[in-house]
Tab-separated table of C-alpha atoms in Angstrom:
chain	number	residue	atom	x	y	z
U	28	MET	CA	-33.191	-97.908	-201.670
U	29	SER	CA	-31.402	-95.391	-199.183
U	30	GLN	CA	-32.076	-95.258	-195.690
U	31	GLY	CA	-33.542	-91.866	-195.849
U	32	ARG	CA	-35.889	-92.728	-198.769
U	33	ARG	CA	-37.421	-95.622	-196.712
U	34	ALA	CA	-37.736	-93.366	-193.767
U	35	ALA	CA	-39.473	-90.657	-196.002
U	36	GLU	CA	-41.801	-93.665	-197.593
U	37	ARG	CA	-42.670	-94.862	-193.940
U	38	LEU	CA	-43.417	-91.413	-192.522
U	39	GLN	CA	-45.605	-90.101	-195.303
U	40	ASN	CA	-48.864	-88.759	-194.663
U	41	LYS	CA	-48.415	-89.574	-190.935
U	42	THR	CA	-50.310	-87.577	-188.274
U	43	ILE	CA	-47.726	-86.436	-185.433
U	44	PHE	CA	-48.844	-84.853	-182.286
U	45	ILE	CA	-45.922	-82.930	-180.285
U	46	THR	CA	-46.564	-81.412	-177.067
U	47	GLY	CA	-44.508	-78.569	-176.040
U	48	ALA	CA	-43.906	-77.776	-179.443
U	49	SER	CA	-42.948	-74.322	-179.107
U	50	ALA	CA	-39.297	-74.422	-178.496
U	51	GLY	CA	-36.452	-76.510	-177.931
U	52	ILE	CA	-36.816	-80.257	-178.624
U	53	GLY	CA	-40.261	-79.977	-179.562
U	54	GLU	CA	-39.799	-77.292	-182.270
U	55	ALA	CA	-36.701	-79.167	-183.389
U	56	THR	CA	-38.745	-82.352	-183.704
U	57	ALA	CA	-41.464	-80.733	-185.963
U	58	LEU	CA	-38.724	-79.505	-188.369
U	59	GLU	CA	-36.951	-83.070	-188.290
U	60	TYR	CA	-40.121	-84.693	-189.338
U	61	LEU	CA	-40.845	-82.349	-192.278
U	62	ASP	CA	-37.326	-82.668	-193.305
U	63	ALA	CA	-37.335	-86.517	-193.060
U	64	ALA	CA	-40.618	-86.814	-194.920
U	65	ASN	CA	-39.790	-84.015	-197.557
U	66	GLY	CA	-42.860	-82.141	-196.140
U	67	ASN	CA	-45.367	-85.181	-196.376
U	68	VAL	CA	-46.526	-85.330	-192.818
U	69	LYS	CA	-49.419	-83.562	-190.815
U	70	LEU	CA	-48.312	-81.907	-187.654
U	71	VAL	CA	-50.386	-81.001	-184.556
U	72	LEU	CA	-48.572	-78.671	-182.558
U	73	ALA	CA	-49.473	-78.029	-178.822
U	74	ALA	CA	-47.950	-75.744	-176.170
U	75	ARG	CA	-49.004	-73.083	-173.721
U	76	ARG	CA	-47.351	-70.156	-175.801
U	77	LEU	CA	-49.568	-69.885	-179.246
U	78	SER	CA	-47.502	-66.908	-180.338
U	79	LYS	CA	-44.544	-69.119	-180.309
U	80	LEU	CA	-46.437	-71.521	-182.291
U	81	GLN	CA	-47.655	-69.143	-184.686
U	82	ALA	CA	-44.179	-68.290	-185.221
U	83	LEU	CA	-43.058	-71.797	-185.949
U	84	LYS	CA	-46.234	-72.455	-188.364
U	85	ASP	CA	-45.084	-69.103	-190.332
U	86	LYS	CA	-41.488	-70.695	-190.475
U	87	ILE	CA	-42.601	-74.253	-191.621
U	88	ALA	CA	-45.067	-72.611	-194.429
U	89	ALA	CA	-41.903	-70.600	-195.689
U	90	GLU	CA	-39.848	-73.820	-196.101
U	91	TYR	CA	-42.533	-76.372	-196.934
U	92	PRO	CA	-45.512	-74.515	-198.272
U	93	GLU	CA	-47.412	-77.965	-198.869
U	94	ALA	CA	-47.187	-78.929	-195.246
U	95	LYS	CA	-50.456	-79.388	-193.369
U	96	VAL	CA	-49.668	-77.918	-189.604
U	97	TYR	CA	-52.533	-77.373	-186.963
U	98	ILE	CA	-51.514	-75.442	-183.728
U	99	GLY	CA	-53.433	-75.043	-180.772
U	100	GLU	CA	-52.674	-73.672	-177.175
U	101	LEU	CA	-52.506	-76.541	-174.620
U	102	ASP	CA	-51.094	-76.652	-171.006
U	103	VAL	CA	-50.842	-80.080	-170.211
U	104	THR	CA	-51.368	-79.448	-166.666
U	105	GLU	CA	-54.968	-78.480	-167.237
U	106	THR	CA	-56.137	-82.016	-167.656
U	107	GLU	CA	-59.767	-80.903	-168.157
U	108	LYS	CA	-58.586	-79.847	-171.477
U	109	ILE	CA	-56.728	-82.669	-172.832
U	110	LYS	CA	-59.611	-84.583	-174.218
U	111	PRO	CA	-61.672	-81.622	-175.486
U	112	PHE	CA	-58.480	-80.444	-177.412
U	113	ILE	CA	-57.882	-83.746	-179.184
U	114	GLN	CA	-61.684	-84.375	-179.962
U	115	GLY	CA	-61.567	-80.885	-181.394
U	116	LEU	CA	-59.033	-81.360	-183.858
U	117	PRO	CA	-60.035	-80.706	-187.483
U	118	GLU	CA	-61.032	-83.831	-189.311
U	119	ASP	CA	-57.756	-83.971	-191.310
U	120	PHE	CA	-55.652	-83.942	-188.138
U	121	LYS	CA	-57.779	-86.389	-186.094
U	122	ASP	CA	-56.296	-89.612	-186.820
U	123	ILE	CA	-52.941	-89.100	-184.961
U	124	ASP	CA	-50.363	-91.720	-185.676
U	125	ILE	CA	-47.288	-90.689	-183.602
U	126	LEU	CA	-47.592	-88.967	-180.087
U	127	ILE	CA	-44.360	-87.254	-178.839
U	128	ASN	CA	-44.788	-86.376	-175.220
U	129	ASN	CA	-42.290	-83.695	-175.076
U	130	ALA	CA	-43.804	-81.073	-172.567
U	131	GLY	CA	-41.679	-81.045	-169.547
U	132	LYS	CA	-39.879	-78.834	-167.104
U	133	ALA	CA	-37.167	-78.569	-164.241
U	134	LEU	CA	-37.888	-75.881	-161.645
U	135	GLY	CA	-35.365	-74.844	-159.198
U	136	VAL	CA	-32.497	-76.344	-157.661
U	137	ASP	CA	-33.358	-76.390	-154.055
U	138	PRO	CA	-32.517	-79.116	-151.458
U	139	VAL	CA	-35.460	-81.342	-149.929
U	140	GLY	CA	-36.790	-79.336	-147.163
U	141	ALA	CA	-36.533	-75.841	-148.955
U	142	ILE	CA	-38.313	-76.680	-152.045
U	143	ASP	CA	-41.182	-74.245	-153.281
U	144	SER	CA	-44.467	-76.187	-153.438
U	145	GLU	CA	-45.476	-74.495	-156.278
U	146	ASP	CA	-42.430	-75.944	-158.006
U	147	ILE	CA	-43.221	-79.371	-156.902
U	148	ARG	CA	-46.478	-79.014	-158.164
U	149	GLY	CA	-45.438	-77.723	-161.488
U	150	MET	CA	-43.131	-80.313	-162.082
U	151	ILE	CA	-45.318	-83.283	-161.116
U	152	ASP	CA	-48.317	-81.722	-163.007
U	153	THR	CA	-46.493	-81.477	-166.189
U	154	ASN	CA	-43.752	-84.154	-166.374
U	155	VAL	CA	-45.997	-86.916	-165.009
U	156	LEU	CA	-49.812	-86.092	-164.941
U	157	GLY	CA	-49.776	-84.133	-168.092
U	158	LEU	CA	-47.817	-87.059	-170.045
U	159	ILE	CA	-49.962	-89.685	-168.618
U	160	ASN	CA	-53.353	-87.778	-169.349
U	161	VAL	CA	-52.282	-86.949	-172.882
U	162	THR	CA	-51.290	-90.766	-173.487
U	163	GLN	CA	-54.602	-91.672	-172.194
U	164	ALA	CA	-56.603	-89.446	-174.255
U	165	VAL	CA	-54.681	-90.533	-177.488
U	166	LEU	CA	-54.256	-94.246	-176.975
U	167	PRO	CA	-57.951	-95.106	-178.146
U	168	ILE	CA	-56.955	-93.680	-181.290
U	169	PHE	CA	-54.216	-96.215	-181.604
U	170	LYS	CA	-56.076	-99.188	-180.228
U	171	ALA	CA	-58.865	-98.653	-182.730
U	172	LYS	CA	-56.550	-99.052	-185.784
U	173	ASN	CA	-53.842	-101.413	-183.996
U	174	SER	CA	-51.114	-98.973	-184.679
U	175	GLY	CA	-49.141	-96.070	-183.497
U	176	ASP	CA	-46.179	-94.792	-181.787
U	177	ILE	CA	-45.994	-93.128	-178.263
U	178	VAL	CA	-42.593	-91.379	-177.601
U	179	ASN	CA	-41.821	-90.373	-174.002
U	180	LEU	CA	-39.177	-87.930	-173.290
U	181	GLY	CA	-37.308	-89.223	-170.190
U	182	SER	CA	-34.062	-88.154	-168.847
U	183	VAL	CA	-30.789	-89.319	-167.420
U	184	ALA	CA	-32.452	-87.953	-164.144
U	185	GLY	CA	-34.781	-90.924	-164.517
U	186	ARG	CA	-31.960	-93.481	-164.466
U	187	GLU	CA	-29.742	-91.815	-161.781
U	188	ALA	CA	-30.829	-89.401	-159.249
U	189	TYR	CA	-28.593	-86.460	-158.086
U	190	PRO	CA	-28.289	-83.522	-155.401
U	191	ASN	CA	-30.642	-80.703	-155.691
U	192	GLY	CA	-33.045	-82.198	-158.286
U	193	SER	CA	-34.917	-84.518	-156.120
U	194	ILE	CA	-38.414	-83.658	-157.538
U	195	TYR	CA	-37.392	-83.480	-161.226
U	196	CYS	CA	-35.524	-86.710	-160.807
U	197	ALA	CA	-38.574	-88.381	-159.141
U	198	THR	CA	-40.764	-87.373	-162.075
U	199	LYS	CA	-38.415	-88.534	-164.706
U	200	HIS	CA	-38.102	-91.929	-162.971
U	201	ALA	CA	-42.036	-92.117	-162.926
U	202	VAL	CA	-42.113	-91.507	-166.655
U	203	ARG	CA	-39.614	-94.269	-167.150
U	204	ALA	CA	-41.916	-96.582	-164.923
U	205	PHE	CA	-45.063	-95.587	-166.675
U	206	THR	CA	-43.290	-96.152	-169.963
U	207	GLN	CA	-42.065	-99.560	-169.364
U	208	SER	CA	-45.534	-100.572	-167.941
U	209	LEU	CA	-47.298	-99.277	-170.868
U	210	ARG	CA	-45.102	-101.024	-173.184
U	211	LYS	CA	-45.724	-104.527	-171.582
U	212	GLU	CA	-49.648	-103.793	-171.358
U	213	LEU	CA	-49.430	-103.204	-175.305
U	214	ILE	CA	-47.358	-106.224	-176.109
U	215	ASN	CA	-49.963	-107.914	-177.967
U	216	THR	CA	-50.595	-105.035	-180.175
U	217	LYS	CA	-48.738	-102.941	-182.881
U	218	ILE	CA	-48.402	-99.933	-180.882
U	219	ARG	CA	-44.958	-99.063	-180.084
U	220	VAL	CA	-43.937	-97.321	-176.756
U	221	ILE	CA	-40.392	-95.350	-176.922
U	222	GLU	CA	-38.535	-93.701	-174.250
U	223	ILE	CA	-35.880	-91.112	-175.364
U	224	ALA	CA	-33.700	-90.221	-172.351
U	225	PRO	CA	-31.112	-87.342	-173.144
U	226	GLY	CA	-28.291	-86.314	-170.978
U	227	ASN	CA	-27.342	-82.674	-170.929
U	228	VAL	CA	-29.089	-80.687	-173.759
U	229	GLU	CA	-28.604	-77.012	-174.246
U	230	THR	CA	-32.123	-75.456	-174.460
U	231	GLU	CA	-34.092	-72.948	-172.819
U	232	PHE	CA	-34.870	-75.830	-170.257
U	233	SER	CA	-32.175	-74.449	-167.943
U	234	TYR	CA	-33.269	-70.866	-168.305
U	235	VAL	CA	-36.776	-72.088	-167.141
U	236	ARG	CA	-34.961	-74.029	-164.155
U	237	TYR	CA	-33.018	-71.063	-163.034
U	238	LYS	CA	-36.165	-68.968	-163.467
U	239	GLY	CA	-34.508	-66.420	-165.982
U	240	ASP	CA	-31.106	-66.149	-164.240
U	241	ILE	CA	-29.117	-66.438	-167.679
U	242	ASP	CA	-25.837	-66.597	-165.926
U	243	ALA	CA	-26.731	-69.317	-163.696
U	244	ALA	CA	-28.336	-71.269	-166.723
U	245	LYS	CA	-25.222	-70.930	-168.843
U	246	LYS	CA	-22.922	-72.243	-166.185
U	247	VAL	CA	-24.735	-75.555	-166.776
U	248	TYR	CA	-23.007	-75.891	-170.140
U	249	LYS	CA	-19.913	-74.088	-169.318
U	250	GLY	CA	-16.584	-75.886	-170.924
U	251	THR	CA	-18.682	-78.464	-172.545
U	252	THR	CA	-20.011	-79.404	-175.959
U	253	PRO	CA	-23.629	-80.410	-174.887
U	254	LEU	CA	-26.160	-82.090	-176.915
U	255	TYR	CA	-28.755	-79.627	-178.854
U	256	ALA	CA	-32.309	-79.936	-179.644
U	257	ASP	CA	-31.949	-81.361	-183.215
U	258	ASP	CA	-29.851	-84.202	-181.751
U	259	ILE	CA	-32.624	-85.469	-179.914
U	260	ALA	CA	-35.190	-84.712	-182.830
U	261	ASP	CA	-33.170	-86.828	-184.998
U	262	LEU	CA	-33.250	-89.522	-182.563
U	263	ILE	CA	-37.114	-89.393	-182.213
U	264	VAL	CA	-37.550	-89.564	-185.937
U	265	TYR	CA	-35.085	-92.437	-186.534
U	266	ALA	CA	-36.953	-94.483	-183.840
U	267	THR	CA	-40.544	-93.515	-185.190
U	268	SER	CA	-39.395	-94.317	-188.956
U	269	ARG	CA	-38.130	-98.123	-188.325
U	270	LYS	CA	-40.076	-101.132	-189.933
U	271	GLN	CA	-43.088	-101.952	-187.844
U	272	ASN	CA	-41.525	-104.971	-186.373
U	273	THR	CA	-38.835	-103.058	-184.791
U	274	VAL	CA	-39.150	-101.035	-181.577
U	275	ILE	CA	-36.279	-98.758	-180.391
U	276	ALA	CA	-37.730	-99.328	-176.846
U	277	ASP	CA	-35.084	-97.385	-174.891
U	278	VAL	CA	-32.452	-94.827	-175.664
U	279	LEU	CA	-30.125	-93.051	-173.243
U	280	VAL	CA	-28.046	-90.664	-175.026
U	281	PHE	CA	-25.121	-88.501	-173.927
U	282	ALA	CA	-22.992	-85.816	-175.270
U	283	THR	CA	-19.218	-87.183	-175.734
U	284	ASN	CA	-18.082	-85.359	-172.592
U	285	GLN	CA	-20.819	-86.674	-170.352
U	286	ALA	CA	-20.982	-90.248	-168.591
U	287	SER	CA	-23.622	-89.566	-165.650
U	288	PRO	CA	-25.389	-86.689	-164.386
U	289	TYR	CA	-22.195	-86.327	-162.177
U	290	HIS	CA	-19.567	-86.987	-164.701
U	291	ILE	CA	-19.192	-84.201	-167.224
U	292	TYR	CA	-15.951	-83.333	-168.675
U	293	ARG	CA	-15.590	-79.506	-168.960
U	294	GLY	CA	-11.799	-79.350	-170.445
U	295	GLU	CA	-10.486	-78.013	-167.382
């Protein structure tokens, strides 16, 4: 039996909850699961931008008419809304099997001493508190059946800090520490805890970081062939479609021209 067929069988009828699903890695991951499972998965897609989610749902319906998709508006920084969101899922989507903690952001490139307090709050509330609170809300579902996968989107910034990224780097270091602690807490269960830590990925991430300055955002990728959202989606689906006894615990992934946050070959 081929690897692809085995993966499809393991994913069949799984319910997958993806935060930050309206664009970038979140959107690509939703589509990758559908492709890997021949449409035989149930998707819970959450994000702040409901109109973008609706567009994605429409796209899925055109390509996978039988796929089951639930979309809902959720800002993970509004922690009081997380549990009600999960508790309010339709019955067919309540039994979550895979959680993808994808919602995250970087805001600004200011040095310490000049960082906007709203940017600090936005990154910490989304990247750390949002991820932790979503995990806490979903974990009882996994514990009740002694199975489930938690995938946290980390970053190379969680391995090696760099100038003008102090708060973002701090949040991703926090994600890494939380992930490692959680994995150790759950060692006597069949719940898998996975961190995927990408390097340079070209998505709208940089547009957000540079607050709409398209030229500045594009310079990040100038002279490179970066990773793309579907590259990361492929790794997420691979990790969560392994046999139960296998945990792809920790993945650091670069484009071929990157070796660290500092070392990016730009063909110059």
